[in-house]
Structures are given as C-alpha cells and as structure tokens.
Short mmCIF file of C-alpha atoms in Angstrom, two decimals:
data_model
loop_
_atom_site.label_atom_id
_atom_site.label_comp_id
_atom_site.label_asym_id
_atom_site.label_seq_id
_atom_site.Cartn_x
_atom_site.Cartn_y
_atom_site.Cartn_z
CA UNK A 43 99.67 -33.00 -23.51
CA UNK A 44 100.09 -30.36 -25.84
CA UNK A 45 98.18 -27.21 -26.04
CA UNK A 46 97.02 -27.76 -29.36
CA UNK A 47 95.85 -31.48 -28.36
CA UNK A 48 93.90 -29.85 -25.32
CA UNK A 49 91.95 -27.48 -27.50
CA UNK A 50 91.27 -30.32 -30.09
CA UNK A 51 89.47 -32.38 -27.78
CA UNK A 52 87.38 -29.48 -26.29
CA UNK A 53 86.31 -28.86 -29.71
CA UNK A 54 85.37 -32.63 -30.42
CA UNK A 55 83.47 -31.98 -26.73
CA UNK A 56 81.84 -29.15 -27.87
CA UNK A 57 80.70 -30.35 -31.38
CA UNK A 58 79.59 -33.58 -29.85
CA UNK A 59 76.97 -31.87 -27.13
CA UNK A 60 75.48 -29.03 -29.60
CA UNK A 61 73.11 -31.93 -30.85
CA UNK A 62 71.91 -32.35 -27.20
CA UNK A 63 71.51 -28.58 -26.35
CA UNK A 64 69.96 -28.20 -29.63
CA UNK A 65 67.06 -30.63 -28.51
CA UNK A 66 65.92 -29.20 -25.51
CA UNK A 67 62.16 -26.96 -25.75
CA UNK A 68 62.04 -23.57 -25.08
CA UNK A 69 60.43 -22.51 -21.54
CA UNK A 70 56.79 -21.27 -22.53
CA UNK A 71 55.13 -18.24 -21.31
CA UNK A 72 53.13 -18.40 -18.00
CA UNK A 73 49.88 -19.23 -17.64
CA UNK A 74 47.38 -16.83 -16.71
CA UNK A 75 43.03 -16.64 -15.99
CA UNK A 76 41.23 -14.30 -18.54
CA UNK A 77 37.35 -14.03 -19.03
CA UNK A 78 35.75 -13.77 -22.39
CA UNK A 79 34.09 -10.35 -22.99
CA UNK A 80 30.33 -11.12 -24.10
CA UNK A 81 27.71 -8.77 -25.70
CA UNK A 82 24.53 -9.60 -23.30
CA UNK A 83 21.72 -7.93 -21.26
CA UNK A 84 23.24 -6.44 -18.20
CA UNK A 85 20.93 -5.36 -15.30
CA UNK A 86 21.46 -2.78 -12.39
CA UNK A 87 19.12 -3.73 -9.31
CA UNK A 88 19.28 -2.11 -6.01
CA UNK A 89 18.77 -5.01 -2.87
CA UNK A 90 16.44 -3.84 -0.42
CA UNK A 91 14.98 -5.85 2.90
CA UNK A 92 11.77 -5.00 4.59
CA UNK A 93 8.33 -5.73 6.40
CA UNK A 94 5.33 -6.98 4.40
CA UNK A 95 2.04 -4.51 5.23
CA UNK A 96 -1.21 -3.48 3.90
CA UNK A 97 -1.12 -0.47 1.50
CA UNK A 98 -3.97 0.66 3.40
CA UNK A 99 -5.90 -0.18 6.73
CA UNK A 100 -9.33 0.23 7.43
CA UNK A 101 -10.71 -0.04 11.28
CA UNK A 102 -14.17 -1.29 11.59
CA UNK A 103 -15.93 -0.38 14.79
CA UNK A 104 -19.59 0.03 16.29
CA UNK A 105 -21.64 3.39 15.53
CA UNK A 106 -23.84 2.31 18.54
CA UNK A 107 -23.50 1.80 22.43
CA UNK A 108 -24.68 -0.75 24.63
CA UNK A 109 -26.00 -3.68 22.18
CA UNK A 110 -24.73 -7.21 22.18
CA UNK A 111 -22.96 -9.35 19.79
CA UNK A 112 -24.92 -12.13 18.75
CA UNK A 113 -23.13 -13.53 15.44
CA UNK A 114 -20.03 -13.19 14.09
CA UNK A 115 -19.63 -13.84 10.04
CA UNK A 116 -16.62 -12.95 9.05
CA UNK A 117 -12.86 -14.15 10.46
CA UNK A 118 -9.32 -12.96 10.04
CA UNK A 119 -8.13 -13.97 6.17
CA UNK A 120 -11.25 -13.55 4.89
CA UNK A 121 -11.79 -12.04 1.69
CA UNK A 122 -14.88 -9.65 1.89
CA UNK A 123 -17.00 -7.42 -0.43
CA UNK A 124 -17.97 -3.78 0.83
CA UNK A 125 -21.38 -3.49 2.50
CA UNK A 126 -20.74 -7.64 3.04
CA UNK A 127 -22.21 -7.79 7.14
CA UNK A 128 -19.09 -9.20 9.60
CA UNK A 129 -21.04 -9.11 12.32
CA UNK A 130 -25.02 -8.45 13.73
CA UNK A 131 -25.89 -7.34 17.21
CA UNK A 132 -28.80 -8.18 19.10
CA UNK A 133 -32.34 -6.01 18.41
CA UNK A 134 -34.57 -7.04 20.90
CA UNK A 135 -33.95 -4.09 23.02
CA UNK A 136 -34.32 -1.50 19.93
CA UNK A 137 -37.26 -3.42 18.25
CA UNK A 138 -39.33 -2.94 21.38
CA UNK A 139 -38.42 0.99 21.34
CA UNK A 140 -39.70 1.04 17.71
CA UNK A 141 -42.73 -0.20 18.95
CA UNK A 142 -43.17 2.02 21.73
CA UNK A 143 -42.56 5.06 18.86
CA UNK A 144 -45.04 3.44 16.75
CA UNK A 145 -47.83 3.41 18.95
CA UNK A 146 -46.67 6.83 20.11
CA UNK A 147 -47.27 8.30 15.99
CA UNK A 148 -50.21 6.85 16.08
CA UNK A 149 -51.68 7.98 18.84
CA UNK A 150 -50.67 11.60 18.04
CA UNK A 151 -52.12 11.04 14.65
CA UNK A 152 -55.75 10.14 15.97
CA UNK A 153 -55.17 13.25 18.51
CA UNK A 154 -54.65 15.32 15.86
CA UNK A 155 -57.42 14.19 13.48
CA UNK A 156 -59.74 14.78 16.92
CA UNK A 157 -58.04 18.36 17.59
CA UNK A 158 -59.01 18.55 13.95
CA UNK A 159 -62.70 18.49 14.41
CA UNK A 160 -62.48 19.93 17.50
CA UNK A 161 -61.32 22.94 15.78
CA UNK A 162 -63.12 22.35 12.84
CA UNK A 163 -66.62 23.04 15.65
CA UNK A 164 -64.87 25.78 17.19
CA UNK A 165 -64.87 27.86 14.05
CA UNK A 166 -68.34 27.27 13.02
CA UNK A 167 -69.28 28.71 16.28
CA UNK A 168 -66.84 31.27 16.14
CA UNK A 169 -68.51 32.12 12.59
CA UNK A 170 -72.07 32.14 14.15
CA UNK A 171 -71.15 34.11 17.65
CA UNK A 172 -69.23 36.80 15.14
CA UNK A 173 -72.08 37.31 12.46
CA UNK A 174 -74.73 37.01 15.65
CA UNK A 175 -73.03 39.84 16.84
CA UNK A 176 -73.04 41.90 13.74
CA UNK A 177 -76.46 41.65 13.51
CA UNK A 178 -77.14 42.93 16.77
CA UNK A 179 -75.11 45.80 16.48
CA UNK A 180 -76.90 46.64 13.55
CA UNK A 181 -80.19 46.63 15.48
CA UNK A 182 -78.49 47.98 18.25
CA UNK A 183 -77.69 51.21 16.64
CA UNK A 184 -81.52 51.49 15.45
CA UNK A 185 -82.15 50.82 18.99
CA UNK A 186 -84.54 47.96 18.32
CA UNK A 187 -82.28 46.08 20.83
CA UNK A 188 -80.62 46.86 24.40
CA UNK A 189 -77.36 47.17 25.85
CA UNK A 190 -77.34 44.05 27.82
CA UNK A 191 -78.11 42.00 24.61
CA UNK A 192 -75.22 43.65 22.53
CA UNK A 193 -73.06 43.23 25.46
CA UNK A 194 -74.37 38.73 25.39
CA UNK A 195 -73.58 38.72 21.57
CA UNK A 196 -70.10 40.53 22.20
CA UNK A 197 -69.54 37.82 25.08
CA UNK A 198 -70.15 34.97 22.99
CA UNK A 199 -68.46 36.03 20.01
CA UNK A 200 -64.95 36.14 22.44
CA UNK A 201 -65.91 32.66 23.72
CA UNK A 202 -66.05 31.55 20.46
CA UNK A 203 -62.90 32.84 19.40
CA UNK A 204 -61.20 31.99 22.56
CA UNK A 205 -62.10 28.25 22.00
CA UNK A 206 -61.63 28.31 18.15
CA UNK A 207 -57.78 29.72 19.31
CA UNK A 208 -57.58 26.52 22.03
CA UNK A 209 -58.50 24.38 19.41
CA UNK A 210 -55.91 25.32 17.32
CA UNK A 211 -53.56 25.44 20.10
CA UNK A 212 -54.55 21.73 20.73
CA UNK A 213 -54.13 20.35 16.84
CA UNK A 214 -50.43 22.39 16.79
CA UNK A 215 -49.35 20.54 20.24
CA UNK A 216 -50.46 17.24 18.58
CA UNK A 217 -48.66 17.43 15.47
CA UNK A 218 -45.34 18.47 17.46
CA UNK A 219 -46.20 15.38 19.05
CA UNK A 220 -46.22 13.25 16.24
CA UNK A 221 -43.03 14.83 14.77
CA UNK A 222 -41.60 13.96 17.96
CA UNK A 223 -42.33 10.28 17.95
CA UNK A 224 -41.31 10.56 14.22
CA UNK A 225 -37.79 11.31 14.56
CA UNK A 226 -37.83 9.22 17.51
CA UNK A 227 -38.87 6.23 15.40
CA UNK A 228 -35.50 7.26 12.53
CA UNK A 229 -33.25 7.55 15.07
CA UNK A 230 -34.56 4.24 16.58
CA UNK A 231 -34.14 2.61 12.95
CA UNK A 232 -30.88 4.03 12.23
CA UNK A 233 -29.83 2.22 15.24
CA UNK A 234 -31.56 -0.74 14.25
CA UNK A 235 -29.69 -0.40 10.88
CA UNK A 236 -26.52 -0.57 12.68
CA UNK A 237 -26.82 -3.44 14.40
CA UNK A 238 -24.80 -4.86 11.51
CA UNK A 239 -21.54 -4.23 11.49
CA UNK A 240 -20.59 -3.98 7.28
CA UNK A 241 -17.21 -4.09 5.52
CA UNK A 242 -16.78 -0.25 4.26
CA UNK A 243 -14.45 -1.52 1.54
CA UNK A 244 -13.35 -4.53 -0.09
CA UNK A 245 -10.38 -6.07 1.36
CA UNK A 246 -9.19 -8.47 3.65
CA UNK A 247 -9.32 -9.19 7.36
CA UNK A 248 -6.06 -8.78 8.76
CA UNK A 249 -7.78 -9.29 12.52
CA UNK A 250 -10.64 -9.23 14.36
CA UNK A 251 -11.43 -8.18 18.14
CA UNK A 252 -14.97 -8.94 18.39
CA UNK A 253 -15.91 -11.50 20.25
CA UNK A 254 -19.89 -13.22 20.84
CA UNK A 255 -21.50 -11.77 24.25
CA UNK A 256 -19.44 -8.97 23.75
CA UNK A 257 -21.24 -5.18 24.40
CA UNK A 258 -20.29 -2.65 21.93
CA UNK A 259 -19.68 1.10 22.30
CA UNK A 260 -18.91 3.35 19.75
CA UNK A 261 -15.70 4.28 21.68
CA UNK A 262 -14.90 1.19 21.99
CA UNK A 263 -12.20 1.05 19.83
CA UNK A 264 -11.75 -1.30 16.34
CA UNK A 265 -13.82 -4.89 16.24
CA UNK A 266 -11.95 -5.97 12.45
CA UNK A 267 -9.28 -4.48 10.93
CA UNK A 268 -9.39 -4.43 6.97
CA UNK A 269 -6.62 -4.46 4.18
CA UNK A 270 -8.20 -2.22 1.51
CA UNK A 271 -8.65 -4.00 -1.45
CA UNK A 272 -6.48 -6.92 0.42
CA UNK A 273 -3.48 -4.92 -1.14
CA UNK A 274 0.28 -5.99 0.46
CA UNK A 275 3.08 -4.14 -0.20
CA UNK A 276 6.93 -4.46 0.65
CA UNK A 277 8.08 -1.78 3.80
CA UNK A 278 11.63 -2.22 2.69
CA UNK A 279 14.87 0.32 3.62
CA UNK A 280 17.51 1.00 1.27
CA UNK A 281 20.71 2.53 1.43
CA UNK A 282 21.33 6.44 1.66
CA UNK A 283 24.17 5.56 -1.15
CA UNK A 284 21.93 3.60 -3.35
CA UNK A 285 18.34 5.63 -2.23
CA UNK A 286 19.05 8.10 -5.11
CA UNK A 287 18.88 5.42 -8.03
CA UNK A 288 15.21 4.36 -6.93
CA UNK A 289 12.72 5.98 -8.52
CA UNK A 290 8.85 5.79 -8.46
CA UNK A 291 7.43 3.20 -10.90
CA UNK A 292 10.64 0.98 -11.54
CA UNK A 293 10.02 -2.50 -11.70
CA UNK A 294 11.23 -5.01 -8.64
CA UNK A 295 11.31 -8.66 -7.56
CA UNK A 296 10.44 -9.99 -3.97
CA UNK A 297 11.39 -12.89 -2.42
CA UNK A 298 9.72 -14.07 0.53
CA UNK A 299 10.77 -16.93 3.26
CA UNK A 300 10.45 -20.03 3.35
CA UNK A 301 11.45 -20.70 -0.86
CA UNK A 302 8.62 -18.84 -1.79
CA UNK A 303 8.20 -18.14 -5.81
CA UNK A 304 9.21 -14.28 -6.58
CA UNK A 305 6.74 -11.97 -6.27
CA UNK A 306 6.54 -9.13 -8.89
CA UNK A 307 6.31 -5.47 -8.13
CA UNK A 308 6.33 -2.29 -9.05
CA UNK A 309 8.43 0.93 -6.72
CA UNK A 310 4.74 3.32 -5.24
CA UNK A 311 6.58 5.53 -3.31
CA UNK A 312 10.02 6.85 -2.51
CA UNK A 313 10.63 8.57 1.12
CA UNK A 314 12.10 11.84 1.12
CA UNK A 315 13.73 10.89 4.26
CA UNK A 316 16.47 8.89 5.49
CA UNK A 317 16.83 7.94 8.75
CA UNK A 318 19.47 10.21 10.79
CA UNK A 319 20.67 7.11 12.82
CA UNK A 320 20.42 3.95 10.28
CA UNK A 321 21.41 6.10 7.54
CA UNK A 322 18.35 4.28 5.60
CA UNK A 323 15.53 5.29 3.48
CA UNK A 324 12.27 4.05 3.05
CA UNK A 325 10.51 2.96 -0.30
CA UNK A 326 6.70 1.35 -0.48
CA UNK A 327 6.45 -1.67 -3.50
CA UNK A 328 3.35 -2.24 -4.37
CA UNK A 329 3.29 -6.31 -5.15
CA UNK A 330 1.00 -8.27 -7.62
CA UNK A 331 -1.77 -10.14 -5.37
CA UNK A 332 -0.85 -13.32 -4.23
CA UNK A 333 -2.14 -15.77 -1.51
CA UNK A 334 1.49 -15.83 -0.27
CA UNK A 335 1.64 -12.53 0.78
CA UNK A 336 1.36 -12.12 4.80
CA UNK A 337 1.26 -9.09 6.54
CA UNK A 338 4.24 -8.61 8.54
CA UNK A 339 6.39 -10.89 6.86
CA UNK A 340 9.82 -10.23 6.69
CA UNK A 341 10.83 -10.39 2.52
CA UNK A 342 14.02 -9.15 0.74
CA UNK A 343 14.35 -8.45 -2.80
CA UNK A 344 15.81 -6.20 -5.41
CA UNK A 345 14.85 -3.08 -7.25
CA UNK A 346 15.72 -2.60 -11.62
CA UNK A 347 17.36 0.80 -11.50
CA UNK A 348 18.47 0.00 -15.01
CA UNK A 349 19.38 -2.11 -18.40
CA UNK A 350 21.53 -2.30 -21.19
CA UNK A 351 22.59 -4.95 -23.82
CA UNK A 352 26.46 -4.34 -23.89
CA UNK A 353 29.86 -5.87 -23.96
CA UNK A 354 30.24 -7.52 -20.02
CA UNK A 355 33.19 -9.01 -18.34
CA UNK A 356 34.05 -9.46 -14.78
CA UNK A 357 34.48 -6.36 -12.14
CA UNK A 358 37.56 -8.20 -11.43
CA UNK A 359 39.14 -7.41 -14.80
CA UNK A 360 38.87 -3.56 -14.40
CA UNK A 361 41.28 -1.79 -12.67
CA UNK A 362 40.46 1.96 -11.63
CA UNK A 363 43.19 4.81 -10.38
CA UNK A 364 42.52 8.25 -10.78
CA UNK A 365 39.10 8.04 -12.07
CA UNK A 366 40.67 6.09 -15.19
CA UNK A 367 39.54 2.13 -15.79
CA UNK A 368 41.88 -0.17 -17.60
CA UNK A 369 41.72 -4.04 -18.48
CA UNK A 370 44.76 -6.15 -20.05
CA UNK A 371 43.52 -7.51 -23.31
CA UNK A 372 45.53 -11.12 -24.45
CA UNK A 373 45.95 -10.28 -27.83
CA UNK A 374 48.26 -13.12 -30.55
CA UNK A 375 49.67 -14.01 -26.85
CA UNK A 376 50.80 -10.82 -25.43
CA UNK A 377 49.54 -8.56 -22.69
CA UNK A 378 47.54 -5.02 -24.05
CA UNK A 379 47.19 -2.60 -21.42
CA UNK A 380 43.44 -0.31 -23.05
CA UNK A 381 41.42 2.50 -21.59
CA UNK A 382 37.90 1.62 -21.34
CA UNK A 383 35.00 3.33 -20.31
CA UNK A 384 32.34 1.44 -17.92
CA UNK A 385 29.02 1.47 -18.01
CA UNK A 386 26.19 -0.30 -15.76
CA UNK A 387 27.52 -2.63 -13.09
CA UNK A 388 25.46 -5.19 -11.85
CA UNK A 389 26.48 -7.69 -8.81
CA UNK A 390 30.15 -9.19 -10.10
CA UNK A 391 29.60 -7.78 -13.97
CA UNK A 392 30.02 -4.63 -15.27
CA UNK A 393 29.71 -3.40 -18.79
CA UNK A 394 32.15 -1.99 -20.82
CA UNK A 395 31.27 0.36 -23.37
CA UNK A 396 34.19 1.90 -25.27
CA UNK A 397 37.85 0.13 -26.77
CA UNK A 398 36.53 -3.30 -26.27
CA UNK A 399 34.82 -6.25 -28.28
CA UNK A 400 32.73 -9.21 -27.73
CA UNK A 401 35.03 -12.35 -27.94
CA UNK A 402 38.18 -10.52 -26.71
CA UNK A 403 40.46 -12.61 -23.74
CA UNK A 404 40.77 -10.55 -20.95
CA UNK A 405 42.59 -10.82 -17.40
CA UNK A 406 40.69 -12.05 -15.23
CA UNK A 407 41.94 -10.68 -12.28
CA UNK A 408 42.82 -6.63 -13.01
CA UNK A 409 46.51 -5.30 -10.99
CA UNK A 410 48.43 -8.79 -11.44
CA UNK A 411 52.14 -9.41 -12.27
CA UNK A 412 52.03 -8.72 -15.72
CA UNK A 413 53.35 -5.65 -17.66
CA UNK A 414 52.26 -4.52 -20.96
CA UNK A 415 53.91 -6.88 -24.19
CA UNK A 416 54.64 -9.57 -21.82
CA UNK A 417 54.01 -12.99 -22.89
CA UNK A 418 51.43 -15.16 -21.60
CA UNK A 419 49.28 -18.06 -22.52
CA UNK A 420 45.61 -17.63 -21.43
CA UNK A 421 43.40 -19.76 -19.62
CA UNK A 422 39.83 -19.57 -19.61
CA UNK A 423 38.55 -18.82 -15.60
CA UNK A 424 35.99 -21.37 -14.67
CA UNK A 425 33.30 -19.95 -12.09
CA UNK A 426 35.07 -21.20 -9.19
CA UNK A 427 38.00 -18.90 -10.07
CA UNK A 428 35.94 -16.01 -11.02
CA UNK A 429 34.07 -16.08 -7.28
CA UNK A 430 37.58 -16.28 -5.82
CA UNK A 431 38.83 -13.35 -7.31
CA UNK A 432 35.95 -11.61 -6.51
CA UNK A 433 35.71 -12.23 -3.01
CA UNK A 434 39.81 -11.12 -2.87
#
C-alpha cells in the first residue's frame, strides 16, 4: 500500500470517530460540604457543675439546760414561719419554781406592809420620847425638874430612835426580799418562755436532731437546722480559663438529675479565688424557688456570659493562623479565600462579624484540599456531617 493510501484511510478513521469523542460530557467539579451563613441570635454560656446548698443556714438550739422534750411539731422539709414553735419542753419542773417565787413575793409583800406599821409606831414614839424630852430640858434649866428625870427623858428619846432605826432596818430587808423573789420569778418565766423552741426565721428544715425524751442543754449543740427563707442555690466550680467571663448578676440555667425541668437563676457571687490544685473557681447562683430543689444535689448547668444577633456558621468553617481567621466562600462555583473577623462563639457556632453575609455557601470544614478559584460544586452539610467535622 501506498503512502498516500495509508494516510487516506487514517483520515477517513479520524473523521469517522470525532462524532464519538465529540459526545462524551465533560468531568464536573468535585463535590464538596458547605454550611449556609445565617443572621440569628448567638449565645455565649459558660458550663459549670456543682453542689445544691442553702444560701444561708440557721442552727436552732435550746437557751435552757436540763428540761425534757415532750412534743415535737415540726420535721425535716417543712416549710415554717419565724416565731412558728418546732418543739415544747416539759414545765412541770419550772411551773412549780414559779410557784415557790410567788408565794415567796408575797410573803415579803405582807412583811413589808407589817415592817411598815411597825415603823410607822416607832416614829410616833420616837416623836413623843423627842418632844418629852424637850420639854424637860426646858424645865430642867428652870430647875423645876431633876437630873435623874432629864437623864429618863434623854433615855427614852434614844430608845425611841433606836427602834424607829430597827424598824426601818426591818421594812428595807423586806423589800430586798421581795426584789429578790421578783427577779427570781423573771428569770423563772424567761425559762418558762423557752420551753418552746421557735423558728428565728422563715425557711425550711433541712434536719432535725431532736428527738422526744430527749434532755436539752444549751451546749448541747443544734436540735433543727433551717434554710433561711428555704433559699437553694447552685455551689458550682468553673474554670480558671473561663472564671473571668462570669460576672455577678448574669443570668444562668440549671439542670438537675433525674430529667428535671431547668431551673432559672441568676450569678450572687463570684470567688476571688481559684483553687491552687483544681485550678477551679467558685461562683454561688442564686435559683428561683422550686420544690425540686434538694440540698446537696449534684446539678450542672450553664452561665449567659453574652448575646448577639449576627451572621453564624460553623467553628468548623474558620480557619485561624497567626491570629488571622479565614473561611472559603463558594461563590458562581468557585472557591473565595476572605478575611473575617469573629465574634461570640458559642458551643459548635461562632459569629462572624465582618466580609460575610447571611445566605453565603461556605466550607464546611475550614483547611481542606481546595485552593483559592478552584472549582467545586457545593453540597449542603446535613447535621450528621457537621458533628463529624466537629468532633475531627
């Protein structure tokens, strides 16, 4: 075969494949997972895990020794009303000694109304001996009268003062006795007063020691322990890196076992100090009543540090080196490498708040294989995706 004959049927070859060739689709760009930047409410909480107590504890004991417990009124998880009585000792014992002070007050009151007229007859003679005796001086000194019977008058007139003196004496050591028996008879009353044992607050009874039979003492130690108020709060420990964004007054959710509904709660206090071995600090939240609340439950929950209505995507989609974040935009079908600037990040979202829009495709997954003007075809991530890039 010629030459020419060769090349004439690789041209008829040729011509009769192009068709073929000419069919087949172009490869299309690869397929990759992008989120869809939303304007929403983004919240910053800080988690936090701790004890249930009371704010505030109030131990109720006895103010008096050696009396009995003879009722008990009031139990543990009762609610109670300050000045309400929890429990009443026996007042056999003390009711007899107010009747022994009784009886003493009123026998120093008739011995002073008799020292009274005792002295009452001691002055009049006193008077009598005293002008008796100026009279006889007066004769005396005209000498119608002796010696011996000036010397009688002067006699009698010191009896009589001697006596009037006793008298008064007497009267004086009755009343002492009467103010004796007197405070005798408060103190006895007081006592009787506190053989009931009151709540000093409202609140609620987080436990009681007392038990019936029992013999009190003053120092001996608490009978019911009160919740002032019946106030619980959250003990909870936080993080030394995440201590700084809790502040006093921030609002705060608790969750207790068991499926509990969320409690709501405010942030009372803030610790100055964090714990040199944990590396935790301590905050007090101060919870809205409820009748789930225990004391010294254990109860986890989280702590608003801060909000924001801005444009949110997926922590995923930011990438961070050198200080600098960056997220690959899908824009008309082609990779766009932008600068952002984040804002508030809040569990797996975090807000962007410059050089991005609501409704924008971004990559779902920040660092992957593709460069800046490459082509791809997005895919929205479902949730499954999202959690799996997260957890990467």
């Amino acid at each position: 075969m010629s030459v020419r004959s060769v090349r004439l049927a690789l041209a008829l070859l040729l011509a009769a494949a192009s068709p073929v060739l000419a069919k087949e689709p172009a490869v299309a760009p690869p397929s990759i997972s992008v989120v869809k930047a939303e304007r929403r409410p983004i919240v910053a909480t800080v988690p936090v895990t701790g004890t249930l107590v009371p704010r505030e504890t109030v131990s109720v004991g006895a103010d008096v020794e050696g009396l009995r417990i003879v009722a008990l009124l009031a139990d543990e998880g009762d609610t109670v009303k300050a000045g309400q009585v929890l429990a009443r000792l026996a007042t056999d014992l003390v009711d007899a000694d107010l009747a022994r002070a009784t009886a003493q007050i009123a026998r120093a009151d008739a011995a002073i109304t008799q020292a009274g007229a005792l002295v009452e007859e001691a002055q009049s003679a006193s008077t009598e001996a005293t002008n008796a005796l100026q009279r006889t001086r007066a004769l005396s000194a005209k000498g119608i009268v002796g010696q011996d019977v000036l010397d009688q008058r002067v006699s009698a007139a010191s009896s009589a003062a001697a006596r009037l003196a006793s008298a008064r004496q007497g009267i004086a050591l009755a009343e002492a006795d009467r103010a004796s028996a007197e405070a005798d008879r408060r103190s006895l009353e007081l006592r009787r007063s506190k053989a009931e044992i009151k709540a000093p607050t409202d609140g609620l009874v987080l436990s009681r020691a007392a038990r019936l039979g029992a013999v009190v003492s003053a120092a001996g130690g608490t009978l019911f322990e009160i919740a002032r108020d019946g106030l619980i709060e959250l003990d909870a420990e936080v993080s030394e890196t995440q201590l700084g964004h809790v502040r006093k007054g921030q609002a705060a959710t608790v969750r207790l076992p068991g499926g509990e509904a969320a409690v709501a709660g405010e942030v009372r206090l803030v610790s100055p100090l964090v714990d040199q071995a944990t590396r935790l600090g301590r905050v007090r939240i101060a919870l809205a009543p409820s009748p789930a609340l225990r004391s010294g439950s254990f109860a986890r929950g989280s702590v608003e540090t801060a909000r924001s209505q801005g444009v949110v995507i997926a922590r995923t989609a930011v990438l961070t080196e050198d200080g600098v974040a960056t997220v690959q935009v899908v824009r008309d079908g082609r990779i766009e490498t932008r600068t952002v600037k984040t804002g508030l990040v809040a569990g797996d979202d975090v807000e962007i708040t410059e050089n991005l829009q609501p409704g924008e495709d971004v990559v779902s997954l920040a660092g992957t294989f593709v460069r800046d003007g490459d082509a791809v075809t997005p895919v929205a991530a479902d949730a499954d995706t999202r959690t799996a890039e997260a957890a990467r």
